[in-house]
CSV table of C-alpha atoms in Angstrom, one decimal:
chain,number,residue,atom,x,y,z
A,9,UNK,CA,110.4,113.1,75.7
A,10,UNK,CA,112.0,113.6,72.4
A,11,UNK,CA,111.0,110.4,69.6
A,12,UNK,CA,113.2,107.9,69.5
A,13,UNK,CA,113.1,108.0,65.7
A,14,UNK,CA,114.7,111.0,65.5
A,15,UNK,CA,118.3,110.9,63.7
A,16,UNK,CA,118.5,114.4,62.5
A,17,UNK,CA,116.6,117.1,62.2
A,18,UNK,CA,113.6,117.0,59.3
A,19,UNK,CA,113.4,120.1,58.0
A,20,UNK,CA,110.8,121.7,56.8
A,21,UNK,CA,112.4,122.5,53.2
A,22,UNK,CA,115.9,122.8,52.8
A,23,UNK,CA,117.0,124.9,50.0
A,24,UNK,CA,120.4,123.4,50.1
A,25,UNK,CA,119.3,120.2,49.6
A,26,UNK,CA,116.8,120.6,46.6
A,27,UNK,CA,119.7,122.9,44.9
A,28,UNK,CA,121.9,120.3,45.1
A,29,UNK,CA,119.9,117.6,43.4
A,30,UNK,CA,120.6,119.1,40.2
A,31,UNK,CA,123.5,121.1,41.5
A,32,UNK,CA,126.2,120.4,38.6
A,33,UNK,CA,123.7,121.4,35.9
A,34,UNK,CA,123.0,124.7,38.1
A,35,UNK,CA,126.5,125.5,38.4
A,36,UNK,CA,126.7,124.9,34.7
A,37,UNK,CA,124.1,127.1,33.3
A,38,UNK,CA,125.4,130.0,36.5
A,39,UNK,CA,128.8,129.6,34.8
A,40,UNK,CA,127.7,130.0,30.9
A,41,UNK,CA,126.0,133.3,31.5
A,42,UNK,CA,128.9,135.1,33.8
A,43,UNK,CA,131.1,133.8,31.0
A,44,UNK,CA,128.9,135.4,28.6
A,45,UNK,CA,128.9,139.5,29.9
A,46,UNK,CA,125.0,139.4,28.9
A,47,UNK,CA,123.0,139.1,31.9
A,48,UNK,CA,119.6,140.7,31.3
A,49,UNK,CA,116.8,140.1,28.7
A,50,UNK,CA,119.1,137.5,26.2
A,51,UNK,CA,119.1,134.1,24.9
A,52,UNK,CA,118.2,132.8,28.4
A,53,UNK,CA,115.3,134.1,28.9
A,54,UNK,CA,114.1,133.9,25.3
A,55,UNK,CA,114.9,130.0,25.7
A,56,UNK,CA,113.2,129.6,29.0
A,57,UNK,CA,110.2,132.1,28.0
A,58,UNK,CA,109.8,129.7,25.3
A,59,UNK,CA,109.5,126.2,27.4
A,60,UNK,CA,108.1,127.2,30.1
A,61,UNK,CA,104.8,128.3,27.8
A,62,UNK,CA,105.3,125.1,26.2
A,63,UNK,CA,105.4,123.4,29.3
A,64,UNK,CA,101.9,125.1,30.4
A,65,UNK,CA,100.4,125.2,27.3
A,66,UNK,CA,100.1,128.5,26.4
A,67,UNK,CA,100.9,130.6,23.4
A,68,UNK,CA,102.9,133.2,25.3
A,69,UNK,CA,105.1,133.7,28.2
A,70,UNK,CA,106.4,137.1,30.2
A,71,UNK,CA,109.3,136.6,32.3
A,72,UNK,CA,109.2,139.3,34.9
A,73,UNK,CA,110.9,140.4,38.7
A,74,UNK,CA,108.6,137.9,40.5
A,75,UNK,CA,105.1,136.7,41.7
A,76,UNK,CA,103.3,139.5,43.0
A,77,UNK,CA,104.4,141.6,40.0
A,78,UNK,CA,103.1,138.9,37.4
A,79,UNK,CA,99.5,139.7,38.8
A,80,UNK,CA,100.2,143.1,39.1
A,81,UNK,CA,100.9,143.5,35.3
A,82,UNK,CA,97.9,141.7,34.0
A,83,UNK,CA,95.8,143.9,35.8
A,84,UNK,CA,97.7,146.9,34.5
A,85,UNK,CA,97.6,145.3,31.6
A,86,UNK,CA,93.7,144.8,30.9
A,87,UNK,CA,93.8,148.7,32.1
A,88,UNK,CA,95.6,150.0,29.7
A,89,UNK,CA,93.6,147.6,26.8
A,90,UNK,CA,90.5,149.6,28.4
A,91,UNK,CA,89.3,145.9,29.7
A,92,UNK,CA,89.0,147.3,33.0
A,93,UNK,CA,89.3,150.7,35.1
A,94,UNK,CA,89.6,151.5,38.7
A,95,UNK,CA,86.7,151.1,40.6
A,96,UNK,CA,86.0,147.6,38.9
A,97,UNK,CA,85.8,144.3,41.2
A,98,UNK,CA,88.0,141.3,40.9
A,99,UNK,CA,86.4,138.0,43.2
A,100,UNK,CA,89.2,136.4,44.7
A,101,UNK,CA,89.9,133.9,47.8
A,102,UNK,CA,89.4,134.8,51.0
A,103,UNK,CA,91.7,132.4,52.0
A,104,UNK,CA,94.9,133.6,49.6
A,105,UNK,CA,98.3,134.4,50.1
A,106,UNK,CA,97.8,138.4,50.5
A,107,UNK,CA,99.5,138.8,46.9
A,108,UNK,CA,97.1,138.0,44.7
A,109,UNK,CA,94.9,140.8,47.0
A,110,UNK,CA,97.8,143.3,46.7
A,111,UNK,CA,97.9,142.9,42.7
A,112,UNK,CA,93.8,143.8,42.7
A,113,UNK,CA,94.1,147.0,45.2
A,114,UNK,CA,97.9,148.1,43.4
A,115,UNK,CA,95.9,148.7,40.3
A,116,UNK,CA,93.1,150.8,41.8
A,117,UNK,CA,90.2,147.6,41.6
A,118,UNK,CA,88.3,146.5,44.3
A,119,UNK,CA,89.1,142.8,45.8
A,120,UNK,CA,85.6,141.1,46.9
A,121,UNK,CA,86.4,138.2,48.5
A,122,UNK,CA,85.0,134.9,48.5
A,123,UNK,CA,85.3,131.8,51.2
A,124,UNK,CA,86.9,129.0,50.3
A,125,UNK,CA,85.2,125.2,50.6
A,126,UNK,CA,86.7,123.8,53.8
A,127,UNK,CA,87.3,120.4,52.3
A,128,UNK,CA,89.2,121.4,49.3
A,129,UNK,CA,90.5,124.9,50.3
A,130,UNK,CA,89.7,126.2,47.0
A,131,UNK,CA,87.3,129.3,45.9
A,132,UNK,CA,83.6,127.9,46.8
A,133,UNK,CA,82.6,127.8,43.1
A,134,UNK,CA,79.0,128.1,44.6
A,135,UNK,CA,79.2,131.3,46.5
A,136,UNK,CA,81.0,133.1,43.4
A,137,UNK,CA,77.5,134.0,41.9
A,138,UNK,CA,76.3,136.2,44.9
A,139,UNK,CA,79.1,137.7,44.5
A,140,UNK,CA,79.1,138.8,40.8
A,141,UNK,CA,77.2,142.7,40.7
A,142,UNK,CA,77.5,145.3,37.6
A,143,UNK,CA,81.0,145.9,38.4
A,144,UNK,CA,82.5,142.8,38.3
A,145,UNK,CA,85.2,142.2,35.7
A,146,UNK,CA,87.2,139.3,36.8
A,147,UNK,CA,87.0,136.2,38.6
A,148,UNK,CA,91.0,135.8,40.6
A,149,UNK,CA,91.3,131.7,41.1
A,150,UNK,CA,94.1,131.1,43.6
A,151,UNK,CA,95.9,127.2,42.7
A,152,UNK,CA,96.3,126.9,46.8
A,153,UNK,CA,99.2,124.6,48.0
A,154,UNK,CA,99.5,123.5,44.8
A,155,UNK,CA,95.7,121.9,44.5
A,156,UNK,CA,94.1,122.6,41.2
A,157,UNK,CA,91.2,125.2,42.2
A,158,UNK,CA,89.3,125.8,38.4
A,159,UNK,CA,86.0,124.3,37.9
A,160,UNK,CA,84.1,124.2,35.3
A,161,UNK,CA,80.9,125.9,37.1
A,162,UNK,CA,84.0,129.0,37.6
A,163,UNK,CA,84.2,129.0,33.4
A,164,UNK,CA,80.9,128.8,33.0
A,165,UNK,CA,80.4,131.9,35.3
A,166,UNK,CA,83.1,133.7,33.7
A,167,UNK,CA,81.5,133.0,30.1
A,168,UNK,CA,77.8,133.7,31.3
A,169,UNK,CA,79.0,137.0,32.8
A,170,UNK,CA,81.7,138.1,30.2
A,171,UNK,CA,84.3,137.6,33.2
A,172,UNK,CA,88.0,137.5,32.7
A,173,UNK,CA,89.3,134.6,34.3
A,174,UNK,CA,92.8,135.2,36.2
A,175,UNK,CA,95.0,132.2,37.8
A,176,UNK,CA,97.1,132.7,40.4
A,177,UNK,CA,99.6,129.9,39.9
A,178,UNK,CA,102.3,130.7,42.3
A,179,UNK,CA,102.1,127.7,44.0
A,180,UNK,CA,101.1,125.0,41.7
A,181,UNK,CA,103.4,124.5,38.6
A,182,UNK,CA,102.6,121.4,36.6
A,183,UNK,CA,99.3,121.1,38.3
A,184,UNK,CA,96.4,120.0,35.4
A,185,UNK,CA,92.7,120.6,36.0
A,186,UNK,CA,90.3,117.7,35.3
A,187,UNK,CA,90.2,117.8,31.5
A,188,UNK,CA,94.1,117.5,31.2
A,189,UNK,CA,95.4,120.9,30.7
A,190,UNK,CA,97.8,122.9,32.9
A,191,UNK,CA,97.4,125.4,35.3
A,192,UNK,CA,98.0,128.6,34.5
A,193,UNK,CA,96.6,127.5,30.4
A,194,UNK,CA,92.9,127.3,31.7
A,195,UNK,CA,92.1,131.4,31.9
A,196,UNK,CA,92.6,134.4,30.0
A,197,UNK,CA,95.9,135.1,32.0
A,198,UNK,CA,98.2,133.5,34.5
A,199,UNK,CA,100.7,135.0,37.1
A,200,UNK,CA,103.5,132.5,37.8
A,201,UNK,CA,106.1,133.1,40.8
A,202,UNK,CA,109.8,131.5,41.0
A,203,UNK,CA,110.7,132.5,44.6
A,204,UNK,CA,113.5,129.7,45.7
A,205,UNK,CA,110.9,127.4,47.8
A,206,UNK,CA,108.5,126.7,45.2
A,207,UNK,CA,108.3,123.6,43.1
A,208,UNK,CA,109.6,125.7,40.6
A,209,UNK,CA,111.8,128.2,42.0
A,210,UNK,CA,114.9,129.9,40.9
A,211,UNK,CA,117.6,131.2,43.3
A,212,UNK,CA,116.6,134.6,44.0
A,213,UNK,CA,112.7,136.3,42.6
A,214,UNK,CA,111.1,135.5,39.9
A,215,UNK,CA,108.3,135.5,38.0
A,216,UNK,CA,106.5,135.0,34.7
A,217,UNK,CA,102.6,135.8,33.1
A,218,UNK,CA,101.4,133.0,30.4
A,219,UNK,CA,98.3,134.1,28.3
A,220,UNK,CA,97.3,133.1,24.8
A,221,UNK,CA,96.2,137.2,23.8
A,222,UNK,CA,99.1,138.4,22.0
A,223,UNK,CA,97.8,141.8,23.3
A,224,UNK,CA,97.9,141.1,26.6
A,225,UNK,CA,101.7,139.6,26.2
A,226,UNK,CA,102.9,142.6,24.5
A,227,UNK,CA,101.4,144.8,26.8
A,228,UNK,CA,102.7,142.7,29.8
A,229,UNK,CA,106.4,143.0,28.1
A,230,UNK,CA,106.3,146.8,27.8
A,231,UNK,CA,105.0,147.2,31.1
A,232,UNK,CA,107.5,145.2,32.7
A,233,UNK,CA,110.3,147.2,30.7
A,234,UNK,CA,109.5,150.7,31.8
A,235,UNK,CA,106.7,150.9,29.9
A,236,UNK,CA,108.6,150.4,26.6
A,237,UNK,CA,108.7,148.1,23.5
A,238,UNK,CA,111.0,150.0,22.1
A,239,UNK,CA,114.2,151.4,22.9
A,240,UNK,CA,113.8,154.9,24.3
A,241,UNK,CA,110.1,154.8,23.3
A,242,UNK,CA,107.6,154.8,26.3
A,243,UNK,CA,104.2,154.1,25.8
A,244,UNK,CA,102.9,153.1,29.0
A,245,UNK,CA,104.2,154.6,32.9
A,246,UNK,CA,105.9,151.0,33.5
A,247,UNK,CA,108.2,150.0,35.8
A,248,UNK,CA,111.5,147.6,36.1
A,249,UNK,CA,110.3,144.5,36.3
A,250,UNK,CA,112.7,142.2,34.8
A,251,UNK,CA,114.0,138.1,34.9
A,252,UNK,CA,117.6,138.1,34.5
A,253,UNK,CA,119.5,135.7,32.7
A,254,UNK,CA,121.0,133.9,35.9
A,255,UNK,CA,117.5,132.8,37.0
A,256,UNK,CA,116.1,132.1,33.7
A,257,UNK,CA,118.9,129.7,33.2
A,258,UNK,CA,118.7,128.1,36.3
A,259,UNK,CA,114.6,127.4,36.1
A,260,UNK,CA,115.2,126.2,32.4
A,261,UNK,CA,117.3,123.9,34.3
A,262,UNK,CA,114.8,123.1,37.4
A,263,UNK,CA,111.9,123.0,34.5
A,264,UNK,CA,113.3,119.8,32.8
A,265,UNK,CA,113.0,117.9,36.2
A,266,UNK,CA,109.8,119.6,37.6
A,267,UNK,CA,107.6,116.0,36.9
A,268,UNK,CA,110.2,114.6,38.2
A,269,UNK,CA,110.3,116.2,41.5
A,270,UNK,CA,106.6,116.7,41.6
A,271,UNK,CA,106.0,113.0,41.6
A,272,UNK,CA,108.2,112.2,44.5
A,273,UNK,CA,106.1,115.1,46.4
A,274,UNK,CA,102.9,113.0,45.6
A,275,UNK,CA,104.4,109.8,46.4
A,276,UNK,CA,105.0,111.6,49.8
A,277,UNK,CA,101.6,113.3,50.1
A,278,UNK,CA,99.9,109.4,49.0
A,279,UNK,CA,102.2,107.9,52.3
A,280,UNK,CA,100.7,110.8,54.3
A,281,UNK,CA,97.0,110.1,53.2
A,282,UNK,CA,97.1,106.6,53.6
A,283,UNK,CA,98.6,106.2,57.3
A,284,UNK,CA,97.7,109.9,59.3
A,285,UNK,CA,95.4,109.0,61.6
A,286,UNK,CA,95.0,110.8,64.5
A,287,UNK,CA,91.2,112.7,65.6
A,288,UNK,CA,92.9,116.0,66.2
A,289,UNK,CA,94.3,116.2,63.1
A,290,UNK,CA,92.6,116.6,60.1
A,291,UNK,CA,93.5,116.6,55.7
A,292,UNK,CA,92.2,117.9,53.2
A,293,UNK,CA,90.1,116.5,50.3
A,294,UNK,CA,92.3,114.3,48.5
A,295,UNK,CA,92.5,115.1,44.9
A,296,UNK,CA,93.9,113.1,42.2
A,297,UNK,CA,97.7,113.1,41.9
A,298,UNK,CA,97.2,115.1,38.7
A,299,UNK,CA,94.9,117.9,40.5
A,300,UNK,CA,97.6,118.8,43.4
A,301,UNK,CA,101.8,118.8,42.9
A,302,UNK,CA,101.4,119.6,46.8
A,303,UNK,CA,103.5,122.6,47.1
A,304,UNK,CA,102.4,122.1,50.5
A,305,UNK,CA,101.2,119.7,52.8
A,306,UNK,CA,98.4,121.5,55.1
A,307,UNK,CA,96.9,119.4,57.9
A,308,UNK,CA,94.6,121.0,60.4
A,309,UNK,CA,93.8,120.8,64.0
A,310,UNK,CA,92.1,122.6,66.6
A,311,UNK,CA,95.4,122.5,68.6
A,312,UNK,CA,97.6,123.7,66.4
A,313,UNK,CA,100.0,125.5,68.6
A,314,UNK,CA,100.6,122.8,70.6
A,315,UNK,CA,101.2,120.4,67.8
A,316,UNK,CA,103.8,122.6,66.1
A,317,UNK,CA,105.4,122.6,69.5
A,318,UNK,CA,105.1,118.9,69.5
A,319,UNK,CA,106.8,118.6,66.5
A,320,UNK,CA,109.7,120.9,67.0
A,321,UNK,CA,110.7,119.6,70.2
A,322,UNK,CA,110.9,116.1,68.3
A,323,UNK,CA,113.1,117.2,65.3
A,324,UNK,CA,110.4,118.1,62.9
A,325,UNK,CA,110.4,121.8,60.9
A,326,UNK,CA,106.5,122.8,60.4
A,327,UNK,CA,105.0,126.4,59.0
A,328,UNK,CA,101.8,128.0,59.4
A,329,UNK,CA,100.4,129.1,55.9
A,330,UNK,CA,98.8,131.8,56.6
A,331,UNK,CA,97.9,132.5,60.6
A,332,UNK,CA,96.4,136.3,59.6
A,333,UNK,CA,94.0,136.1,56.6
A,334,UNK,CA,94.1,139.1,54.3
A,335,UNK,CA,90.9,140.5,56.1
A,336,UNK,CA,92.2,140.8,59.0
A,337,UNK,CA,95.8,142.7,58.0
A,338,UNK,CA,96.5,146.1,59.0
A,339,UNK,CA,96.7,147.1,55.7
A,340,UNK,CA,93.0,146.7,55.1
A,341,UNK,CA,90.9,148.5,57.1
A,342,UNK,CA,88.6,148.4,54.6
A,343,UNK,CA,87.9,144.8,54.7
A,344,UNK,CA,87.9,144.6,58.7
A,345,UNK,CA,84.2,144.5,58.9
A,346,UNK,CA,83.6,141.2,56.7
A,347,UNK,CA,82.7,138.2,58.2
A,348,UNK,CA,84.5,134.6,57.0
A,349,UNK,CA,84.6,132.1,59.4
A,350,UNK,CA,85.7,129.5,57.2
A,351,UNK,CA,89.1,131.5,56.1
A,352,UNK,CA,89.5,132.3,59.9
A,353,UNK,CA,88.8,128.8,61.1
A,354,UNK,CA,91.6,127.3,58.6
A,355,UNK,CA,93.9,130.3,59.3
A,356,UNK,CA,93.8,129.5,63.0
A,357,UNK,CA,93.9,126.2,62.5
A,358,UNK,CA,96.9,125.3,59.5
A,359,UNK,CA,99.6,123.9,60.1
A,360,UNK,CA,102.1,122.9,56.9
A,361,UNK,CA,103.9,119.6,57.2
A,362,UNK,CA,107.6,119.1,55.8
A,363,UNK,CA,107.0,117.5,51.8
A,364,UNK,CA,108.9,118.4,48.8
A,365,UNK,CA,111.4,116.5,46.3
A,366,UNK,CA,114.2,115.9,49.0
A,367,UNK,CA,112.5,114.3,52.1
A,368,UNK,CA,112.7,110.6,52.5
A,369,UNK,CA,110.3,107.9,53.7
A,370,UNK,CA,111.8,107.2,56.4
A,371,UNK,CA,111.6,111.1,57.6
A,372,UNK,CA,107.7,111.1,56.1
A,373,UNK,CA,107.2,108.0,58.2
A,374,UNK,CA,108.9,109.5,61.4
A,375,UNK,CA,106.9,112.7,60.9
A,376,UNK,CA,103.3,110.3,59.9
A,377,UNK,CA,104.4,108.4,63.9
A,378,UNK,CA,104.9,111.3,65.9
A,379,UNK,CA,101.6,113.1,64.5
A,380,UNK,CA,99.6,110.2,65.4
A,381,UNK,CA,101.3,109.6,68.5
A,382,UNK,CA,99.7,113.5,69.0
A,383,UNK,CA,97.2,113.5,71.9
C-alpha cells in the first residue's frame, strides 16, 4: 500500500531543482563568458581559483578537469618533486569511493588499505599505525559523505613518521575539523571534485587541488597543462586536465551560497537524527553541524534491499553508496585476498537517504514516517 503522504515523488537529488535556486545568477555568469570568446584558463578561473582557496583556507588553488584527476596530480606531483616514487605506499580507506584508490595505483604507489570505524565511517585513526612500514609515504584521509574524517592522532602519525598527509575532499566542501579550519586546509594537499551533485558542483566535471607548497601548486598547474608552464615549453609528460571558464564561473557563483545551502542540509540531517527511530535502521555517529555538511545521508540496515524497495514503491528516490568496496572490484585482483568486514558489512548494508539544499520538511518528515513505519 503506497503512503498516504505521498504528493509527488521525493527525489533523491534533483539537479534541476538545486540549479534553479540560483538559476538567474547561473544564466548570468553562462552568458558573460559566451559573450566574451575566452573560454579556457582566463579571468574566471583566476577569480574563482582565488576564492575558492580563500574559502578553504589555503594559500593556493589548481583548477583542474575534475575529482579523480585532482588526486591523481598530487601524487604525480610529489613524484616528480622526488617526494615519492613507485613502489611507495599511500594508507587510505577501505571504505572510499574507488577514486581516491585509482589516483594511488595511476601513479605507480601501492594503496594499503585501512577499515573505517563503524560509528563514524571514517579512517580508524587507531589501526593506521599497524599499518605504517618503511615504505609508507602518505597517509590518504577520505572526508566521507561529507563528515570531517582528520584527527589529530592522524597528524600526529603523519609528523611522527614524516608522512604526507593527503585529503580527499570530494565530498565535503565547507566541512571544518574540530579546531576550526576547513577541509581540504588541514594536510599537505587536497583534491577537490565539482561533479553537478556535490554540495559544490558545477554543471559538467570539475575539479580543483588546494595546498599551501607553492611547489607543489606550480607543479600541479604544469601537470595539468600538458606538462607545461610555459608556452610550448614542456617540462613534465602531463596531460589535459583543464577547468574551463563556463564552470569556473558558475561554482564562483554556487561558492557564494555554499553555507547557505549547507545549513539547510544540516537542518535536514538534525530533523532526521532527532525523530528516526526504527530497530532495523541504524545512523551514524552524529557529529557536530560543523564536522559534516552531509553530502549524504547514509542510514544502514540489515535489510537494505527491501527497504530501498519500500521506499521506492512509496515515492521516495534512495542510492546505495557504495554496494562493491574497492577490494572486491574486478579491477583489483591484487587486493581480493584482504579481509575487512567492516567495509563489507557497511557496503552491504548502506543505503543513502534523499538530503540536500532543495528538499522540504514536509518531504524529510514523509521520508522520517515511512522509514519508521519499516518493519
Amino acid at each position: 500500500m503506497l503512503h498516504s503522504q505521498i504528493s509527488r515523488m521525493i527525489p533523491f537529488l534533483s539537479l534541476k531543482d538545486v540549479t534553479a535556486l540560483h538559476g538567474n545568477e547561473i544564466e548570468a555568469a553562462v552568458s558573460q563568458v559566451v559573450q566574451s570568446g575566452w573560454y579556457l584558463q582566463g579571468e574566471q578561473n583566476e577569480r574563482f581559483e582565488r576564492h575558492y582557496a580563500e574559502f578553504i583556507g589555503s594559500g593556493h588553488c589548481i583548477g583542474c578537469a575534475n575529482g579523480l584527476d585532482s588526486l591523481i596530480w598530487i601524487f604525480r606531483a610529489y613524484i616528480e618533486l622526488g617526494e615519492m616514487k613507485p613502489g611507495d605506499e599511500v594508507i587510505v580507506p577501505a571504505n572510499t569511493y574507488i577514486a581516491t584508490i585509482l589516483a594511488i595505483s595511476e601513479n605507480g604507489l601501492k594503496p594499503v588499505l585501512v577499515e573505517p570505524r563503524r560509528e563514524t565511517l571514517e579512517i580508524d585513526d587507531d589501526a593506521i599505525e599497524r599499518a605504517i612500514t618503511g615504505r609508507t609515504k602518505a597517509i590518504a584521509i577520505v572526508h566521507l559523505y561529507g563528515r570531517n574524517a582528520y584527527t589529530e592522532k592522524i597528524g600526529a602519525l603523519c609528523r611522527k613518521y614524516g608522512l604526507k598527509l593527503i585529503e580527499d575532499n570530494a565530498q565535503a566542501h565547507g566541512c571544518r575539523v574540530p579546531d576550526g579550519r576547513r577541509t581540504g586546509s588541514v594536510g599537505d594537499a587536497a583534491g577537490h571534485s565539482f561533479y553537478p551533485g556535490k554540495n559544490l558542483g558545477a554543471l559538467g566535471d570539475g575539479g580543483a587541488v588546494t595546498t599551501d607548497d607553492p611547489a607543489l601548486a606550480e607543479t600541479v598547474r604544469s601537470l595539468a597543462n600538458y606538462g607545461s608552464s610555459r608556452k610550448y615549453v614542456f617540462k613534465y609528460t602531463g596531460r589535459n586536465s583543464r577547468l574551463d571558464e563556463i564552470q569556473a564561473a558558475v561554482l564562483d557563483v554556487k561558492l557564494r551560497y555554499l553555507e547557505q545551502d549547507n545549513a539547510h542540509r544540516q537542518r535536514i540531517a538534525a530533523y532526521y537524527y532527532e525523530n528516526i527511530s526504527n530497530p532495523l535502521v541504524t545512523l551514524p555517529a552524529r557529529l557536530d553541524d560543523a564536522q559534516n555538511v552531509y553530502h549524504l545521508f547514509p542510514i544502514f540496515s540489515p535489510r537494505r534491499d527491501e527497504l530501498q524497495k519500500y521506499l521506492k514503491d512509496n515515492g521516495v528516490g534512495t542510492l546505495i553508496h557504495y554496494p562493491i568496496p574497492p577490494h572486491r572490484q574486478e579491477c583489483y585482483p591484487e587486493l581480493a585476498c584482504l579481509s575487512l568486514p567492516v567495509t563489507e558489512q557497511l557496503a552491504l548494508q548502506e543505503l543513502s537517504i534523499p538530503i540536500g539544499p532543495c528538499i522540504r520538511e514536509e518531504e524529510a518528515a514523509t521520508v522520517v514516517s515511512l522509514l519508521n513505519s519499516f518493519s
